[in-house]
Amino acid sequence: MGTVVVYFSRAGENYGVGTVEEGNTEVVARMIADQTGGDLRRIEPVTPYPAGYEDCTVQARLEKASGARPPLRNGGPVLTAIDDPIFLGYPIWWEDMPMPVYTFIEAHDWAGKRVLPFCTSGGSGLSGTDTTLGRLCRGATVDPGLVLDGTTAQLRVGTALAEVRRWLRHRGLYQ
């Protein structure tokens, strides 16, 4: 069994934390990988998002409204038959997953997989993305997700790590 941590994250100016070199979701993805021995795989669009927060939110809103599926660098992370469980991480943008996450999801066969969603947000929780994943990841089991505030991930690392460990313990993936 090969545990993987697939995530989309954006560095630059982020809500509530200022300008960061490592995006909020990436911070959490690394914690999960460290605790589970999982292989990190990043979802990267061919065209990076703007570094400025306002510019990024404008682009994200336009992509969501149009149902865009931005192409991914190198075709995106590849999943293999032995990749299970799959942690899937993303920020919440406009009460949804960023559109590159949809590009990734729609490119894979999820039958028989166990998907563990996690997200960072500014207070909007999972915003129903766990239900969306249940619909899009056909044939997969989608576990209850983890939500961390972006400021917790960046500025209260000990608290974030404790939440990650608690969530993993409830999923049977951490002692």
mmCIF file of C-alpha atoms in Angstrom:
data_model
loop_
_atom_site.group_PDB
_atom_site.id
_atom_site.type_symbol
_atom_site.label_atom_id
_atom_site.label_comp_id
_atom_site.label_asym_id
_atom_site.label_seq_id
_atom_site.Cartn_x
_atom_site.Cartn_y
_atom_site.Cartn_z
ATOM 1 C CA MET A 1 0.000 0.000 0.000
ATOM 2 C CA GLY A 2 1.403 3.402 -1.010
ATOM 3 C CA THR A 3 0.097 6.436 0.821
ATOM 4 C CA VAL A 4 0.159 9.610 -1.244
ATOM 5 C CA VAL A 5 -0.555 13.213 -0.365
ATOM 6 C CA VAL A 6 -1.739 15.102 -3.441
ATOM 7 C CA TYR A 7 -2.307 18.805 -2.964
ATOM 8 C CA PHE A 8 -2.828 22.149 -4.607
ATOM 9 C CA SER A 9 -1.449 25.181 -2.806
ATOM 10 C CA ARG A 10 -0.406 28.700 -3.649
ATOM 11 C CA ALA A 11 2.381 30.758 -2.142
ATOM 12 C CA GLY A 12 2.444 34.530 -2.340
ATOM 13 C CA GLU A 13 0.049 36.866 -0.597
ATOM 14 C CA ASN A 14 -2.562 34.800 1.278
ATOM 15 C CA TYR A 15 -5.603 35.802 3.308
ATOM 16 C CA GLY A 16 -4.843 36.475 6.968
ATOM 17 C CA VAL A 17 -1.158 35.531 6.866
ATOM 18 C CA GLY A 18 0.479 37.986 4.480
ATOM 19 C CA THR A 19 3.042 36.883 1.917
ATOM 20 C CA VAL A 20 4.293 33.318 2.389
ATOM 21 C CA GLU A 21 6.843 31.184 0.577
ATOM 22 C CA GLU A 22 4.884 27.990 1.240
ATOM 23 C CA GLY A 23 1.107 28.034 0.806
ATOM 24 C CA ASN A 24 -1.239 27.156 3.665
ATOM 25 C CA THR A 25 -2.347 23.844 2.173
ATOM 26 C CA GLU A 26 1.239 22.847 1.406
ATOM 27 C CA VAL A 27 2.123 23.331 5.087
ATOM 28 C CA VAL A 28 -0.642 20.884 6.050
ATOM 29 C CA ALA A 29 0.246 18.465 3.228
ATOM 30 C CA ARG A 30 3.811 18.253 4.536
ATOM 31 C CA MET A 31 2.539 17.560 8.044
ATOM 32 C CA ILE A 32 0.357 14.713 6.777
ATOM 33 C CA ALA A 33 3.195 13.268 4.697
ATOM 34 C CA ASP A 34 5.566 13.472 7.671
ATOM 35 C CA GLN A 35 3.088 11.683 9.947
ATOM 36 C CA THR A 36 2.098 8.956 7.469
ATOM 37 C CA GLY A 37 5.262 8.470 5.417
ATOM 38 C CA GLY A 38 3.229 9.528 2.401
ATOM 39 C CA ASP A 39 4.650 10.579 -0.944
ATOM 40 C CA LEU A 40 3.994 14.283 -1.698
ATOM 41 C CA ARG A 41 2.604 15.100 -5.151
ATOM 42 C CA ARG A 42 1.785 18.672 -6.060
ATOM 43 C CA ILE A 43 -0.980 19.772 -8.441
ATOM 44 C CA GLU A 44 0.520 22.629 -10.471
ATOM 45 C CA PRO A 45 -1.266 24.508 -13.230
ATOM 46 C CA VAL A 46 0.760 25.281 -16.351
ATOM 47 C CA THR A 47 0.108 28.980 -15.764
ATOM 48 C CA PRO A 48 0.781 29.941 -12.139
ATOM 49 C CA TYR A 49 -1.727 32.049 -10.255
ATOM 50 C CA PRO A 50 -0.839 35.691 -9.545
ATOM 51 C CA ALA A 51 1.200 36.265 -6.374
ATOM 52 C CA GLY A 52 -1.100 39.089 -5.238
ATOM 53 C CA TYR A 53 -4.144 38.026 -3.228
ATOM 54 C CA GLU A 54 -6.676 40.288 -4.977
ATOM 55 C CA ASP A 55 -5.461 39.361 -8.466
ATOM 56 C CA CYS A 56 -5.622 35.676 -7.569
ATOM 57 C CA THR A 57 -9.170 35.933 -6.222
ATOM 58 C CA VAL A 58 -10.340 37.650 -9.414
ATOM 59 C CA GLN A 59 -8.833 34.889 -11.554
ATOM 60 C CA ALA A 60 -10.220 32.157 -9.288
ATOM 61 C CA ARG A 61 -13.731 33.630 -9.430
ATOM 62 C CA LEU A 62 -13.630 33.870 -13.236
ATOM 63 C CA GLU A 63 -12.411 30.272 -13.533
ATOM 64 C CA LYS A 64 -15.132 29.013 -11.213
ATOM 65 C CA ALA A 65 -17.844 30.931 -13.086
ATOM 66 C CA SER A 66 -16.715 29.486 -16.419
ATOM 67 C CA GLY A 67 -16.124 25.937 -15.135
ATOM 68 C CA ALA A 68 -12.508 26.167 -16.319
ATOM 69 C CA ARG A 69 -10.221 23.145 -16.174
ATOM 70 C CA PRO A 70 -6.723 24.649 -16.280
ATOM 71 C CA PRO A 71 -4.100 22.337 -17.764
ATOM 72 C CA LEU A 72 -1.610 20.920 -15.296
ATOM 73 C CA ARG A 73 2.168 21.003 -15.526
ATOM 74 C CA ASN A 74 3.451 17.683 -16.901
ATOM 75 C CA GLY A 75 -0.154 16.475 -17.046
ATOM 76 C CA GLY A 76 -0.450 16.605 -13.250
ATOM 77 C CA PRO A 77 0.379 14.041 -10.584
ATOM 78 C CA VAL A 78 -0.053 10.443 -11.681
ATOM 79 C CA LEU A 79 -1.855 7.916 -9.504
ATOM 80 C CA THR A 80 -0.966 4.244 -9.703
ATOM 81 C CA ALA A 81 -2.868 1.105 -8.771
ATOM 82 C CA ILE A 82 -1.027 0.877 -5.452
ATOM 83 C CA ASP A 83 -1.645 4.486 -4.388
ATOM 84 C CA ASP A 84 -4.033 4.098 -1.472
ATOM 85 C CA PRO A 85 -5.025 5.889 0.671
ATOM 86 C CA ILE A 86 -4.920 9.191 -1.170
ATOM 87 C CA PHE A 87 -4.934 12.404 0.826
ATOM 88 C CA LEU A 88 -6.281 15.211 -1.342
ATOM 89 C CA GLY A 89 -5.616 18.773 -0.199
ATOM 90 C CA TYR A 90 -6.711 22.159 -1.453
ATOM 91 C CA PRO A 91 -7.596 25.656 -0.274
ATOM 92 C CA ILE A 92 -11.200 26.774 -0.383
ATOM 93 C CA TRP A 93 -11.615 29.466 -3.031
ATOM 94 C CA TRP A 94 -15.040 31.011 -3.491
ATOM 95 C CA GLU A 95 -16.615 28.177 -1.445
ATOM 96 C CA ASP A 96 -15.152 25.496 -3.712
ATOM 97 C CA MET A 97 -11.981 23.665 -4.677
ATOM 98 C CA PRO A 98 -9.704 25.561 -7.074
ATOM 99 C CA MET A 99 -10.319 24.539 -10.669
ATOM 100 C CA PRO A 100 -6.925 22.785 -11.110
ATOM 101 C CA VAL A 101 -8.095 20.281 -8.477
ATOM 102 C CA TYR A 102 -11.048 19.436 -10.725
ATOM 103 C CA THR A 103 -8.634 18.959 -13.629
ATOM 104 C CA PHE A 104 -6.698 16.457 -11.512
ATOM 105 C CA ILE A 105 -9.767 14.608 -10.217
ATOM 106 C CA GLU A 106 -11.338 14.220 -13.646
ATOM 107 C CA ALA A 107 -8.121 12.724 -15.069
ATOM 108 C CA HIS A 108 -8.128 9.668 -12.771
ATOM 109 C CA ASP A 109 -9.952 6.446 -12.076
ATOM 110 C CA TRP A 110 -10.960 6.449 -8.412
ATOM 111 C CA ALA A 111 -12.548 2.988 -8.217
ATOM 112 C CA GLY A 112 -11.556 1.179 -5.045
ATOM 113 C CA LYS A 113 -9.535 4.097 -3.647
ATOM 114 C CA ARG A 114 -9.821 5.674 -0.214
ATOM 115 C CA VAL A 115 -9.774 9.468 -0.438
ATOM 116 C CA LEU A 116 -9.104 11.644 2.603
ATOM 117 C CA PRO A 117 -9.801 15.304 1.810
ATOM 118 C CA PHE A 118 -8.176 18.149 3.708
ATOM 119 C CA CYS A 119 -8.422 21.852 3.138
ATOM 120 C CA THR A 120 -7.388 25.228 4.404
ATOM 121 C CA SER A 121 -9.828 28.090 4.473
ATOM 122 C CA GLY A 122 -10.472 31.478 5.956
ATOM 123 C CA GLY A 123 -13.455 30.194 7.920
ATOM 124 C CA SER A 124 -15.760 28.599 5.340
ATOM 125 C CA GLY A 125 -14.962 24.984 6.252
ATOM 126 C CA LEU A 126 -15.162 22.280 3.589
ATOM 127 C CA SER A 127 -17.937 24.210 1.796
ATOM 128 C CA GLY A 128 -19.505 20.948 0.613
ATOM 129 C CA THR A 129 -16.368 19.834 -1.228
ATOM 130 C CA ASP A 130 -16.460 16.490 0.569
ATOM 131 C CA THR A 131 -19.856 15.839 -1.029
ATOM 132 C CA THR A 132 -18.502 16.980 -4.397
ATOM 133 C CA LEU A 133 -15.583 14.569 -4.034
ATOM 134 C CA GLY A 134 -17.997 11.753 -3.201
ATOM 135 C CA ARG A 135 -19.746 12.433 -6.509
ATOM 136 C CA LEU A 136 -16.643 12.987 -8.667
ATOM 137 C CA CYS A 137 -14.417 10.235 -7.277
ATOM 138 C CA ARG A 138 -16.683 7.448 -8.552
ATOM 139 C CA GLY A 139 -16.148 4.142 -6.818
ATOM 140 C CA ALA A 140 -13.977 5.657 -4.061
ATOM 141 C CA THR A 141 -14.624 5.841 -0.353
ATOM 142 C CA VAL A 142 -14.373 9.462 0.736
ATOM 143 C CA ASP A 143 -13.596 9.862 4.448
ATOM 144 C CA PRO A 144 -14.655 12.857 6.545
ATOM 145 C CA GLY A 145 -12.333 15.738 5.798
ATOM 146 C CA LEU A 146 -9.975 17.888 7.819
ATOM 147 C CA VAL A 147 -10.361 21.659 7.793
ATOM 148 C CA LEU A 148 -7.711 24.011 9.106
ATOM 149 C CA ASP A 149 -7.775 27.764 9.062
ATOM 150 C CA GLY A 150 -4.914 29.115 6.975
ATOM 151 C CA THR A 151 -3.702 31.262 9.859
ATOM 152 C CA THR A 152 -3.521 28.180 12.084
ATOM 153 C CA ALA A 153 -1.488 26.305 9.461
ATOM 154 C CA GLN A 154 0.976 29.180 9.081
ATOM 155 C CA LEU A 155 1.098 30.838 12.499
ATOM 156 C CA ARG A 156 0.102 28.154 15.042
ATOM 157 C CA VAL A 157 2.024 25.168 13.720
ATOM 158 C CA GLY A 158 1.817 23.189 16.983
ATOM 159 C CA THR A 159 -1.973 23.510 17.032
ATOM 160 C CA ALA A 160 -2.173 22.555 13.359
ATOM 161 C CA LEU A 161 0.002 19.476 13.898
ATOM 162 C CA ALA A 162 -2.133 18.394 16.863
ATOM 163 C CA GLU A 163 -5.270 18.704 14.687
ATOM 164 C CA VAL A 164 -3.633 16.708 11.887
ATOM 165 C CA ARG A 165 -2.633 13.954 14.313
ATOM 166 C CA ARG A 166 -6.112 13.848 15.873
ATOM 167 C CA TRP A 167 -7.724 13.555 12.426
ATOM 168 C CA LEU A 168 -5.292 10.842 11.329
ATOM 169 C CA ARG A 169 -5.882 8.933 14.578
ATOM 170 C CA HIS A 170 -9.651 8.972 13.952
ATOM 171 C CA ARG A 171 -9.001 7.656 10.444
ATOM 172 C CA GLY A 172 -6.830 4.841 11.840
ATOM 173 C CA LEU A 173 -3.668 6.249 10.231
ATOM 174 C CA TYR A 174 -1.737 7.537 13.250
ATOM 175 C CA GLN A 175 -0.991 5.941 16.619
#
